[in-house]
Amino acid sequence: MNVQAWTFVMVVASFAIYIGVALWARAHSTGEFYIAGSSVNPVVNGMATAADWMSAASFISMAGLISFMGRDGSVYLMGWTGGYVLLALLLAPYLRKFGKYTVPDFVGDRYYSQLARVVAVVCAIFVSFTYVAGQMRGVGIVFSRFLDVDIDIGVLIGMGIVFFYAVLGGMKGITYTQVAQYCLLIFAYMVPAIFISLVMTGHVIPQLGFGGTVSDGSGQYLLERLDGLNQALGFAAYTDGSKGMLDVLCITAALMVGTAGLPHVIVRFYTVKKVAAARISAGWALLFIALLYTTAPSVAAFARANLLNTVSDAPYESVPDWFRNWEDTGLIHFEDKNGDGRIQYTGPTSAIPNELKIDRDIMVLANPEIARLPAWVIGLVAAGGLAAALSTAAGLLLVISTAIAHDLVKRGFGHNITEHRELITARVAAGVAVCIAGYFGINPPGFVAQVVAFAFGLAASSFFPAIIMGIFSRRMNREGAVSGMIAGITFTAGYIIWFKFLHPELNSAEHWWWGISPEGIGVLGMLLNFSVAILVKRFTPGPPPAVVEMVERIRYPRGAGKAHEISV
């Protein structure tokens, strides 16, 4: 069978499994729809959390970013990995002990304010829609190439699948669907990485191949070879970076603290029975995540080396089939500027103009084709990319639906709503959210990982300070928390919109504040949030005794006695 046939078989089979699991595990109550009845095994929850966490940005785009950016791309790897550790150790156990459904639930009750709840709902929806746009775009890219449909049609197909198992199954259905998706995506990521590592370096473990020598007998290290190829074509050395150190620090920090504020990841820790199980599931999730994240730099290096060896100065008439297939999608574009019929793929320091434009989101998907792996491996990677995108999209859509149905409608404006009507409201909200997400997938504000980075910045500037101060400061009050969230997310969103949408011609280091890019500005938004919250808190009344008692109950085990407070 050819690539398209293998892709069709694997995609249809995987979708059938997802739908079957959703039917088997469909939610019958709000508890099952929101948090799977708090009955999920820690290992299962760890696997589902890993799938929820490893989105299209992780599977499709992260290795592509590292492939094109070299050392600079490591900010995504370090930020996302470190952020999950921060979330698991600093936030998850305390939020699980609080025992509510959602992050806005925590914010509303901790800050004893409906206004705080509404602000948290708005932030959750804003962050989630920004994030889900990247996932739907990833779905469209996979369908466009491997099933020979337009990217917009691919997004619509993905919408239909997500609508079915997210709206029907809720968190219970999504959890067990994500377990199946994790198994598929990690297998799809590792198989081609192992094959290519064997061919290029002789190592069966990709991580060893990344630091090993190429298998052509030259004794040259892979990264040394890649540096030479890059520099010969006018690019910076692969192991060098061009970003300023402050921007690297800010992007890494924004991704890290943004991770700890992402509502769709935090809610996963409500699905286990007790606090100890939340800690155990966090450990398992970190192990499952590490399998992919430690492999991504290897995949990036393999893809970059294969690409340069394949297309650099090659006659256009003799390019392999994979090149023309991706060219048909519009994600690779060749313009013969000097009319010599050869592909000049050159960097900014070369005297020869660059004739080739490559969308960095295709590198992982095209890698097996570039390396001439069997058709079934290429189809497997396509199915894995879809699994990564759809698993995270489902979690994000659930956050949006619960924020509207539980936090806004029931807790905010409709205290007398029945559980049945709340469940219907949540499903309707999820359906509307799918449609809006599809629109953003068709009209994305950037490439997949960049869009996701914006979402992390927004989460860092809004939720993270409110949650941290809500847990570790008994004195933080509603006025401070609400003011901080509004200031943080307004500043961050305004900075991103100014440079990415209103004035894209100014989107360069020379115009950014202190050289900090829109991807890293969430750190300044976070600091602004903390500063405003602390300042306003000092001039407004403190929280009531019941709230202080609640904070003590969350932070300390029963019978542990009074402990010293971390005051801010």
Coordinates of C-alpha atoms in Angstrom, one line a residue:
M1 CA 0.0 0.0 0.0
N2 CA 1.1 3.6 -0.6
V3 CA 1.5 6.3 2.0
Q4 CA -2.0 7.7 1.6
A5 CA -3.6 4.2 2.0
W6 CA -1.6 3.4 5.1
T7 CA -2.4 6.8 6.6
F8 CA -6.1 6.3 5.9
V9 CA -6.1 2.9 7.5
M10 CA -4.3 4.0 10.6
V11 CA -6.3 7.2 11.0
V12 CA -9.6 5.5 10.6
A13 CA -8.6 2.7 13.0
S14 CA -7.4 5.1 15.6
F15 CA -10.5 7.3 15.3
A16 CA -12.7 4.1 15.7
I17 CA -10.8 3.3 18.9
Y18 CA -11.3 6.8 20.3
I19 CA -15.0 6.8 19.5
G20 CA -15.4 3.3 21.0
V21 CA -13.7 4.4 24.2
A22 CA -15.8 7.5 24.4
L23 CA -19.0 5.4 24.1
W24 CA -17.8 3.0 26.7
A25 CA -16.7 5.7 29.2
R26 CA -19.4 8.3 28.5
A27 CA -20.3 10.6 31.4
H28 CA -23.6 10.2 33.2
S29 CA -23.2 12.9 35.8
T30 CA -21.5 16.3 36.2
G31 CA -18.8 14.7 38.4
E32 CA -17.9 12.2 35.7
F33 CA -18.1 15.0 33.0
Y34 CA -15.9 17.4 34.9
I35 CA -13.4 15.2 36.8
A36 CA -14.2 11.6 35.8
G37 CA -15.7 10.9 39.2
S38 CA -12.3 11.3 40.9
S39 CA -11.8 7.5 40.3
V40 CA -8.9 7.3 37.8
N41 CA -5.9 5.1 38.7
P42 CA -2.7 7.2 39.1
V43 CA -0.8 5.4 36.4
V44 CA -3.7 5.8 34.0
N45 CA -4.1 9.4 35.0
G46 CA -0.3 9.9 34.4
M47 CA -0.6 8.6 30.9
A48 CA -3.7 10.7 30.2
T49 CA -2.0 13.8 31.6
A50 CA 1.0 13.2 29.4
A51 CA -1.3 13.0 26.3
D52 CA -3.1 16.1 27.5
W53 CA 0.2 17.9 28.0
M54 CA 2.0 16.7 24.8
S55 CA 0.0 18.6 22.2
A56 CA 0.6 19.2 18.5
A57 CA 3.2 21.7 19.7
S58 CA 5.2 18.9 21.4
F59 CA 4.7 16.3 18.7
I60 CA 4.7 18.3 15.5
S61 CA 6.2 21.6 16.2
M62 CA 8.8 21.4 18.9
A63 CA 11.4 19.3 17.0
G64 CA 10.7 21.5 14.0
L65 CA 11.5 24.6 16.0
I66 CA 14.7 23.1 17.3
S67 CA 15.5 21.9 13.8
F68 CA 15.4 25.5 12.4
M69 CA 16.5 27.4 15.5
G70 CA 19.2 25.1 16.8
R71 CA 20.2 26.0 20.3
D72 CA 17.6 28.8 20.6
G73 CA 14.8 26.1 20.1
S74 CA 15.9 24.6 23.4
V75 CA 13.8 27.2 25.3
Y76 CA 10.7 25.3 24.4
L77 CA 12.2 22.0 25.6
M78 CA 13.5 23.5 28.9
G79 CA 10.4 25.6 29.6
W80 CA 7.8 23.0 29.0
T81 CA 9.7 20.3 30.9
G82 CA 10.6 22.5 33.8
G83 CA 7.1 23.8 34.0
Y84 CA 5.6 20.4 34.5
V85 CA 8.0 19.7 37.4
L86 CA 6.9 23.1 38.9
L87 CA 3.3 22.2 38.5
A88 CA 3.6 18.7 39.9
L89 CA 5.6 19.8 43.0
L90 CA 4.2 23.2 43.8
L91 CA 0.6 23.3 42.8
A92 CA -1.1 20.0 42.0
P93 CA -1.2 18.4 45.5
Y94 CA -2.7 21.6 47.1
L95 CA -5.3 22.1 44.4
R96 CA -6.3 18.5 44.6
K97 CA -6.7 18.8 48.4
F98 CA -9.0 21.8 47.7
G99 CA -11.3 19.3 45.9
K100 CA -13.2 21.5 43.5
Y101 CA -13.8 21.0 39.8
T102 CA -11.9 23.8 38.2
V103 CA -9.3 26.6 38.6
P104 CA -12.0 29.3 38.5
D105 CA -13.7 27.4 41.3
F106 CA -10.5 27.7 43.4
V107 CA -10.1 31.4 42.5
G108 CA -13.7 32.2 43.3
D109 CA -13.8 30.4 46.7
R110 CA -10.3 31.4 47.8
Y111 CA -10.9 35.0 47.0
Y112 CA -14.5 34.9 48.2
S113 CA -15.7 36.9 45.2
Q114 CA -18.0 36.3 42.2
L115 CA -16.0 38.9 40.4
A116 CA -12.8 36.9 40.9
R117 CA -14.6 33.8 39.6
V118 CA -15.7 35.7 36.5
V119 CA -12.3 37.1 35.8
A120 CA -10.8 33.6 36.2
V121 CA -13.4 32.2 33.8
V122 CA -12.5 34.9 31.2
C123 CA -8.8 34.2 31.6
A124 CA -9.4 30.4 31.3
I125 CA -11.4 30.8 28.1
F126 CA -9.0 33.3 26.6
V127 CA -5.9 31.1 27.4
S128 CA -7.7 27.9 26.2
F129 CA -8.9 29.3 22.9
T130 CA -5.4 30.6 22.2
Y131 CA -4.0 27.2 22.9
V132 CA -6.6 25.2 21.0
A133 CA -6.0 27.2 17.9
G134 CA -2.6 25.6 17.6
Q135 CA -4.0 22.1 18.0
M136 CA -6.6 22.5 15.3
R137 CA -4.0 24.0 13.0
G138 CA -1.9 20.9 13.6
V139 CA -4.8 18.6 12.7
G140 CA -5.3 20.6 9.5
I141 CA -1.7 20.2 8.5
V142 CA -1.7 16.4 9.0
F143 CA -4.9 15.9 7.0
S144 CA -3.8 18.3 4.3
R145 CA -0.6 16.3 3.5
F146 CA -1.5 12.7 4.2
L147 CA -5.2 12.5 3.1
D148 CA -4.8 15.0 0.2
V149 CA -7.4 17.5 1.5
D150 CA -7.3 21.2 2.0
I151 CA -6.0 22.3 5.4
D152 CA -9.4 24.0 6.2
I153 CA -11.2 20.7 5.4
G154 CA -8.7 18.9 7.7
V155 CA -9.6 21.2 10.5
L156 CA -13.3 20.6 10.0
I157 CA -12.7 16.8 10.1
G158 CA -10.8 17.2 13.4
M159 CA -13.6 19.3 14.8
G160 CA -16.1 16.5 14.1
I161 CA -14.0 13.9 15.9
V162 CA -13.3 16.1 19.0
F163 CA -16.9 17.2 19.1
F164 CA -18.0 13.6 19.4
Y165 CA -15.9 12.3 22.2
A166 CA -15.4 15.5 24.2
V167 CA -19.1 16.4 24.2
L168 CA -20.3 12.9 24.8
G169 CA -17.7 11.5 27.2
G170 CA -16.7 14.6 29.2
M171 CA -13.6 14.1 31.4
K172 CA -14.3 10.4 31.9
G173 CA -14.4 9.7 28.2
I174 CA -11.5 12.0 27.4
T175 CA -9.3 10.4 30.1
Y176 CA -9.5 6.9 28.7
T177 CA -9.4 8.2 25.1
Q178 CA -6.2 10.1 26.0
V179 CA -4.6 6.8 27.3
A180 CA -5.1 5.3 23.8
Q181 CA -3.8 8.5 22.2
Y182 CA -0.7 8.5 24.3
C183 CA 0.2 4.9 23.4
L184 CA -0.3 5.8 19.7
L185 CA 1.6 9.1 19.7
I186 CA 4.7 7.8 21.7
F187 CA 4.9 4.8 19.5
A188 CA 4.6 7.0 16.4
Y189 CA 7.3 9.3 17.6
M190 CA 9.8 6.7 18.8
V191 CA 9.7 4.2 15.8
P192 CA 11.0 6.6 13.1
A193 CA 13.4 8.2 15.6
I194 CA 14.9 4.7 16.3
F195 CA 15.0 3.8 12.6
I196 CA 16.7 7.0 11.6
S197 CA 19.2 6.9 14.5
L198 CA 20.2 3.4 13.4
V199 CA 20.7 4.5 9.8
M200 CA 22.6 7.8 10.6
T201 CA 24.6 6.9 13.6
G202 CA 24.3 3.2 14.3
H203 CA 22.7 3.8 17.7
V204 CA 19.3 2.2 18.5
I205 CA 18.7 4.8 21.2
P206 CA 18.1 8.2 19.5
Q207 CA 19.4 10.2 22.5
L208 CA 22.8 8.4 22.1
G209 CA 22.7 9.0 18.3
F210 CA 22.2 12.7 18.9
G211 CA 25.6 12.9 20.7
G212 CA 27.2 10.2 18.6
T213 CA 29.2 10.0 15.4
V214 CA 27.7 9.5 11.9
S215 CA 28.0 6.0 10.5
D216 CA 29.8 6.8 7.3
G217 CA 33.2 6.0 8.7
S218 CA 34.4 9.6 8.9
G219 CA 34.3 9.6 12.7
Q220 CA 32.6 13.0 12.7
Y221 CA 30.0 13.8 15.3
L222 CA 26.5 14.4 14.1
L223 CA 26.3 17.9 15.5
E224 CA 29.7 18.8 14.1
R225 CA 28.5 17.6 10.7
L226 CA 25.3 19.7 11.1
D227 CA 27.3 22.8 12.1
G228 CA 29.4 22.4 9.0
L229 CA 26.4 22.0 6.7
N230 CA 24.6 25.0 8.2
Q231 CA 27.6 27.3 8.0
A232 CA 28.4 26.3 4.4
L233 CA 24.9 27.4 3.4
G234 CA 25.1 30.7 5.2
F235 CA 23.1 29.8 8.3
A236 CA 24.4 30.2 11.9
A237 CA 26.1 27.2 13.4
Y238 CA 23.4 24.8 14.6
T239 CA 24.8 24.7 18.1
D240 CA 25.0 28.5 18.3
G241 CA 22.1 30.8 19.3
S242 CA 21.0 34.2 17.9
K243 CA 18.5 35.2 20.6
G244 CA 19.5 37.5 23.4
M245 CA 20.1 35.9 26.7
L246 CA 17.4 38.0 28.4
D247 CA 14.8 36.9 25.8
V248 CA 15.9 33.2 26.2
L249 CA 15.5 33.5 29.9
C250 CA 12.1 35.2 29.6
I251 CA 10.7 32.7 27.1
T252 CA 11.9 29.8 29.2
A253 CA 10.5 31.3 32.4
A254 CA 7.2 32.2 30.7
L255 CA 6.7 28.6 29.4
M256 CA 7.6 27.2 32.8
V257 CA 5.3 29.3 34.9
G258 CA 2.7 29.3 32.2
T259 CA 2.7 25.5 32.4
A260 CA 1.9 25.7 36.1
G261 CA -1.0 28.0 35.3
L262 CA -2.6 26.0 32.5
P263 CA -6.2 25.1 33.6
H264 CA -6.5 22.0 31.3
V265 CA -3.4 20.4 32.9
I266 CA -4.3 21.4 36.5
V267 CA -7.8 19.9 36.3
R268 CA -6.3 16.4 35.6
F269 CA -5.2 16.2 39.2
Y270 CA -8.8 16.4 40.3
T271 CA -9.5 13.1 38.6
V272 CA -7.7 10.9 41.2
K273 CA -9.1 9.8 44.6
K274 CA -6.7 11.6 47.0
V275 CA -3.7 13.9 47.3
A276 CA -1.2 11.1 47.4
A277 CA -2.6 9.7 44.2
A278 CA -2.1 13.2 42.6
R279 CA 1.6 13.2 43.5
I280 CA 2.0 9.6 42.1
S281 CA 0.2 10.4 38.9
A282 CA 2.4 13.5 38.5
G283 CA 5.5 11.3 38.7
W284 CA 4.2 8.9 36.1
A285 CA 3.2 11.7 33.8
L286 CA 6.7 13.2 34.0
L287 CA 8.2 9.8 33.1
F288 CA 5.8 9.4 30.1
I289 CA 6.5 13.0 29.0
A290 CA 10.3 12.5 29.2
L291 CA 10.1 9.7 26.7
L292 CA 9.2 12.2 24.0
Y293 CA 10.9 15.3 25.2
T294 CA 14.4 13.7 25.5
T295 CA 13.9 12.3 22.0
A296 CA 12.9 15.6 20.4
P297 CA 16.4 17.1 20.0
S298 CA 17.5 13.9 18.3
V299 CA 14.6 14.1 15.8
A300 CA 15.3 17.7 15.1
A301 CA 19.0 17.1 14.3
F302 CA 18.2 14.0 12.1
A303 CA 15.5 16.0 10.2
R304 CA 17.8 19.0 9.7
A305 CA 20.7 16.9 8.5
N306 CA 18.5 14.9 6.1
L307 CA 16.9 18.0 4.7
L308 CA 20.1 19.8 4.0
N309 CA 21.6 16.7 2.4
T310 CA 18.5 16.1 0.3
V311 CA 17.6 19.6 -1.2
S312 CA 20.7 21.8 -0.9
D313 CA 21.7 22.7 -4.4
A314 CA 19.7 19.9 -5.9
P315 CA 18.1 20.1 -9.4
Y316 CA 14.5 20.9 -9.0
E317 CA 13.5 18.3 -11.6
S318 CA 15.1 15.5 -9.6
V319 CA 13.6 16.3 -6.2
P320 CA 12.0 13.3 -4.4
D321 CA 8.3 12.7 -4.2
W322 CA 8.0 13.9 -0.6
F323 CA 9.2 17.3 -1.7
R324 CA 6.4 17.7 -4.4
N325 CA 3.8 16.2 -2.0
W326 CA 4.5 18.8 0.6
E327 CA 4.8 21.5 -2.1
D328 CA 1.2 20.7 -3.1
T329 CA 0.1 21.7 0.4
G330 CA 1.7 25.1 0.2
L331 CA 3.9 24.4 3.2
I332 CA 7.0 24.2 1.0
H333 CA 7.5 26.8 -1.7
F334 CA 10.4 26.9 -4.2
E335 CA 11.0 30.1 -6.3
D336 CA 13.8 29.8 -8.8
K337 CA 15.1 33.4 -8.5
N338 CA 18.2 33.0 -10.7
G339 CA 16.7 30.6 -13.2
D340 CA 19.3 27.9 -13.0
G341 CA 16.8 25.1 -12.1
R342 CA 18.6 24.3 -8.8
I343 CA 17.3 24.7 -5.3
Q344 CA 19.4 27.2 -3.4
Y345 CA 18.5 26.9 0.3
T346 CA 20.6 29.5 2.0
G347 CA 20.8 31.5 5.1
P348 CA 20.9 35.2 5.8
T349 CA 24.7 35.5 5.6
S350 CA 24.9 33.9 2.1
A351 CA 25.5 35.9 -1.0
I352 CA 23.1 33.7 -2.8
P353 CA 19.4 34.5 -2.2
N354 CA 17.3 31.9 -0.5
E355 CA 14.8 30.2 -3.0
L356 CA 13.1 27.8 -0.6
K357 CA 10.5 28.5 2.1
I358 CA 9.7 25.7 4.5
D359 CA 7.0 25.7 7.2
R360 CA 8.8 24.4 10.3
D361 CA 5.6 22.6 11.4
I362 CA 6.2 19.9 8.7
M363 CA 9.6 18.7 9.9
V364 CA 8.5 15.8 12.2
L365 CA 5.8 14.8 9.7
A366 CA 8.1 14.9 6.7
N367 CA 11.1 13.3 8.5
P368 CA 10.2 9.7 7.8
E369 CA 9.6 10.5 4.1
I370 CA 12.9 12.4 3.8
A371 CA 14.7 9.4 5.4
R372 CA 12.9 7.0 3.0
L373 CA 11.3 4.9 5.7
P374 CA 8.5 2.5 4.9
A375 CA 5.0 3.8 4.0
W376 CA 3.5 2.3 7.2
V377 CA 5.9 4.3 9.4
I378 CA 4.8 7.5 7.6
G379 CA 1.2 6.7 8.1
L380 CA 1.9 5.9 11.8
V381 CA 3.5 9.3 12.3
A382 CA 0.5 11.0 10.8
A383 CA -1.9 9.2 13.1
G384 CA 0.4 10.1 16.1
G385 CA 0.3 13.7 15.2
L386 CA -3.4 13.7 15.1
A387 CA -3.5 11.9 18.5
A388 CA -1.3 14.6 20.0
A389 CA -3.4 17.4 18.6
L390 CA -6.8 15.9 19.4
S391 CA -5.9 14.8 22.9
T392 CA -5.0 18.3 24.0
A393 CA -7.8 19.9 22.0
A394 CA -10.3 17.8 23.9
G395 CA -8.9 18.8 27.3
L396 CA -8.9 22.5 26.4
L397 CA -12.5 22.3 25.2
L398 CA -13.5 20.6 28.4
V399 CA -12.0 23.5 30.3
I400 CA -14.0 26.0 28.3
S401 CA -17.2 24.1 28.7
T402 CA -16.8 23.6 32.5
A403 CA -15.8 27.2 32.9
I404 CA -19.0 28.3 31.3
A405 CA -21.4 25.7 32.7
H406 CA -20.1 25.2 36.2
D407 CA -18.2 28.4 37.1
L408 CA -20.2 31.0 35.2
V409 CA -23.8 29.6 34.8
K410 CA -24.2 27.6 38.0
R411 CA -21.8 29.2 40.5
G412 CA -22.0 32.6 39.0
F413 CA -25.6 33.3 37.8
G414 CA -27.8 30.2 38.3
H415 CA -27.5 28.6 41.8
N416 CA -30.8 26.7 41.3
I417 CA -29.8 24.9 38.1
T418 CA -30.1 21.2 38.3
E419 CA -27.3 18.7 37.7
H420 CA -29.0 17.5 34.5
R421 CA -29.4 21.1 33.1
E422 CA -25.8 21.8 34.1
L423 CA -24.6 18.8 32.1
I424 CA -26.6 19.9 29.1
T425 CA -25.2 23.4 29.4
A426 CA -21.7 22.0 29.5
R427 CA -22.2 19.9 26.4
V428 CA -23.7 22.8 24.5
A429 CA -20.8 25.0 25.6
A430 CA -18.3 22.4 24.4
G431 CA -20.1 22.2 21.0
V432 CA -19.9 26.0 20.6
A433 CA -16.3 26.0 21.7
V434 CA -15.4 23.3 19.0
C435 CA -16.8 25.7 16.3
I436 CA -14.8 28.7 17.6
A437 CA -11.7 26.5 17.9
G438 CA -12.2 25.4 14.3
Y439 CA -12.3 29.0 13.2
F440 CA -9.0 29.7 14.9
G441 CA -7.5 26.6 13.4
I442 CA -8.4 27.8 9.9
N443 CA -7.2 31.4 10.6
P444 CA -4.3 30.8 13.1
P445 CA -2.3 33.8 14.5
G446 CA 1.0 31.9 13.9
F447 CA 2.7 28.6 13.5
V448 CA 1.7 25.9 16.0
A449 CA 4.3 26.2 18.7
Q450 CA 4.3 30.0 18.6
V451 CA 0.6 30.1 19.1
V452 CA 0.9 27.7 22.0
A453 CA 3.7 29.9 23.5
F454 CA 1.3 32.9 23.5
A455 CA -1.1 30.8 25.5
F456 CA 1.6 30.0 28.1
G457 CA 2.4 33.6 28.4
L458 CA -1.2 34.5 29.0
A459 CA -1.5 31.7 31.7
A460 CA 1.7 32.9 33.3
S461 CA 0.5 36.5 33.6
S462 CA -3.0 35.6 34.9
F463 CA -3.5 32.3 36.7
F464 CA 0.0 31.5 38.1
P465 CA 0.3 34.5 40.6
A466 CA -3.3 34.1 41.7
I467 CA -2.9 30.4 42.4
I468 CA 0.5 30.8 44.1
M469 CA -0.6 33.6 46.4
G470 CA -3.9 31.8 47.0
I471 CA -2.1 28.8 48.4
F472 CA 1.0 30.3 50.1
S473 CA -0.3 33.6 51.4
R474 CA -3.1 33.8 53.9
R475 CA -3.2 37.6 53.6
M476 CA -3.8 37.9 49.9
N477 CA -7.4 39.3 49.4
R478 CA -9.9 39.4 46.6
E479 CA -9.1 43.0 45.6
G480 CA -5.4 42.3 45.2
A481 CA -5.9 39.0 43.2
V482 CA -8.5 40.4 40.9
S483 CA -6.5 43.6 40.2
G484 CA -3.4 41.5 39.6
M485 CA -5.1 39.1 37.1
I486 CA -6.6 41.9 35.1
A487 CA -3.4 43.9 35.0
G488 CA -1.2 40.9 34.1
I489 CA -3.3 39.4 31.3
T490 CA -4.2 42.9 29.8
F491 CA -0.6 43.9 29.6
T492 CA 0.5 40.5 28.1
A493 CA -2.3 40.3 25.6
G494 CA -1.8 43.9 24.6
Y495 CA 1.9 43.4 24.0
I496 CA 1.3 40.3 21.9
I497 CA -1.5 41.9 19.9
W498 CA 0.5 45.1 19.3
F499 CA 3.5 43.3 17.8
K500 CA 1.9 40.3 16.2
F501 CA -1.3 41.7 14.7
L502 CA -1.4 45.5 14.8
H503 CA 2.2 46.3 13.9
P504 CA 3.9 43.1 12.6
E505 CA 6.5 45.2 10.8
L506 CA 7.8 46.2 14.3
N507 CA 8.1 42.6 15.5
S508 CA 11.8 42.4 15.9
A509 CA 14.3 42.6 18.7
E510 CA 15.2 46.3 18.0
H511 CA 11.6 47.3 18.8
W512 CA 10.7 44.9 21.6
W513 CA 10.9 46.2 25.2
W514 CA 14.4 45.3 26.5
G515 CA 14.6 42.8 23.6
I516 CA 11.9 40.6 25.0
S517 CA 9.8 38.9 22.3
P518 CA 6.0 38.4 22.5
E519 CA 6.6 34.7 23.4
G520 CA 8.5 35.8 26.5
I521 CA 6.5 38.8 27.6
G522 CA 4.4 36.7 29.9
V523 CA 7.2 37.0 32.5
L524 CA 6.8 40.7 32.7
G525 CA 3.0 40.3 32.9
M526 CA 3.5 37.8 35.8
L527 CA 5.7 40.3 37.7
L528 CA 3.2 43.0 37.0
N529 CA 0.4 40.7 38.4
F530 CA 2.4 40.0 41.6
S531 CA 3.3 43.7 42.0
V532 CA -0.3 45.0 41.5
A533 CA -1.8 42.3 43.7
I534 CA 0.6 43.0 46.6
L535 CA 0.2 46.8 46.3
V536 CA -3.6 46.7 46.3
K537 CA -3.6 44.1 49.1
R538 CA -1.8 46.5 51.4
F539 CA -4.5 49.2 51.1
T540 CA -7.6 47.0 51.3
P541 CA -9.2 44.8 54.0
G542 CA -7.7 41.3 54.6
P543 CA -9.6 38.1 53.9
P544 CA -12.3 36.8 56.3
P545 CA -11.3 34.2 59.0
A546 CA -13.1 31.4 57.1
V547 CA -10.9 31.9 54.1
V548 CA -7.7 32.0 56.2
E549 CA -8.8 28.7 57.8
M550 CA -9.4 27.3 54.3
V551 CA -5.9 28.2 53.2
E552 CA -4.5 26.5 56.3
R553 CA -6.5 23.4 55.6
I554 CA -5.2 23.2 52.0
R555 CA -1.6 23.7 53.0
Y556 CA -1.1 21.6 56.1
P557 CA -2.1 18.0 57.0
R558 CA -4.7 17.6 59.7
G559 CA -3.1 17.7 63.1
A560 CA 0.1 19.2 62.0
G561 CA -0.5 22.4 64.0
K562 CA 0.3 26.0 63.0
A563 CA 3.1 26.6 60.6
H564 CA 4.9 29.7 59.6
E565 CA 3.2 31.6 56.8
I566 CA 5.0 32.7 53.7
S567 CA 3.7 36.3 53.6
V568 CA 3.7 38.6 50.7

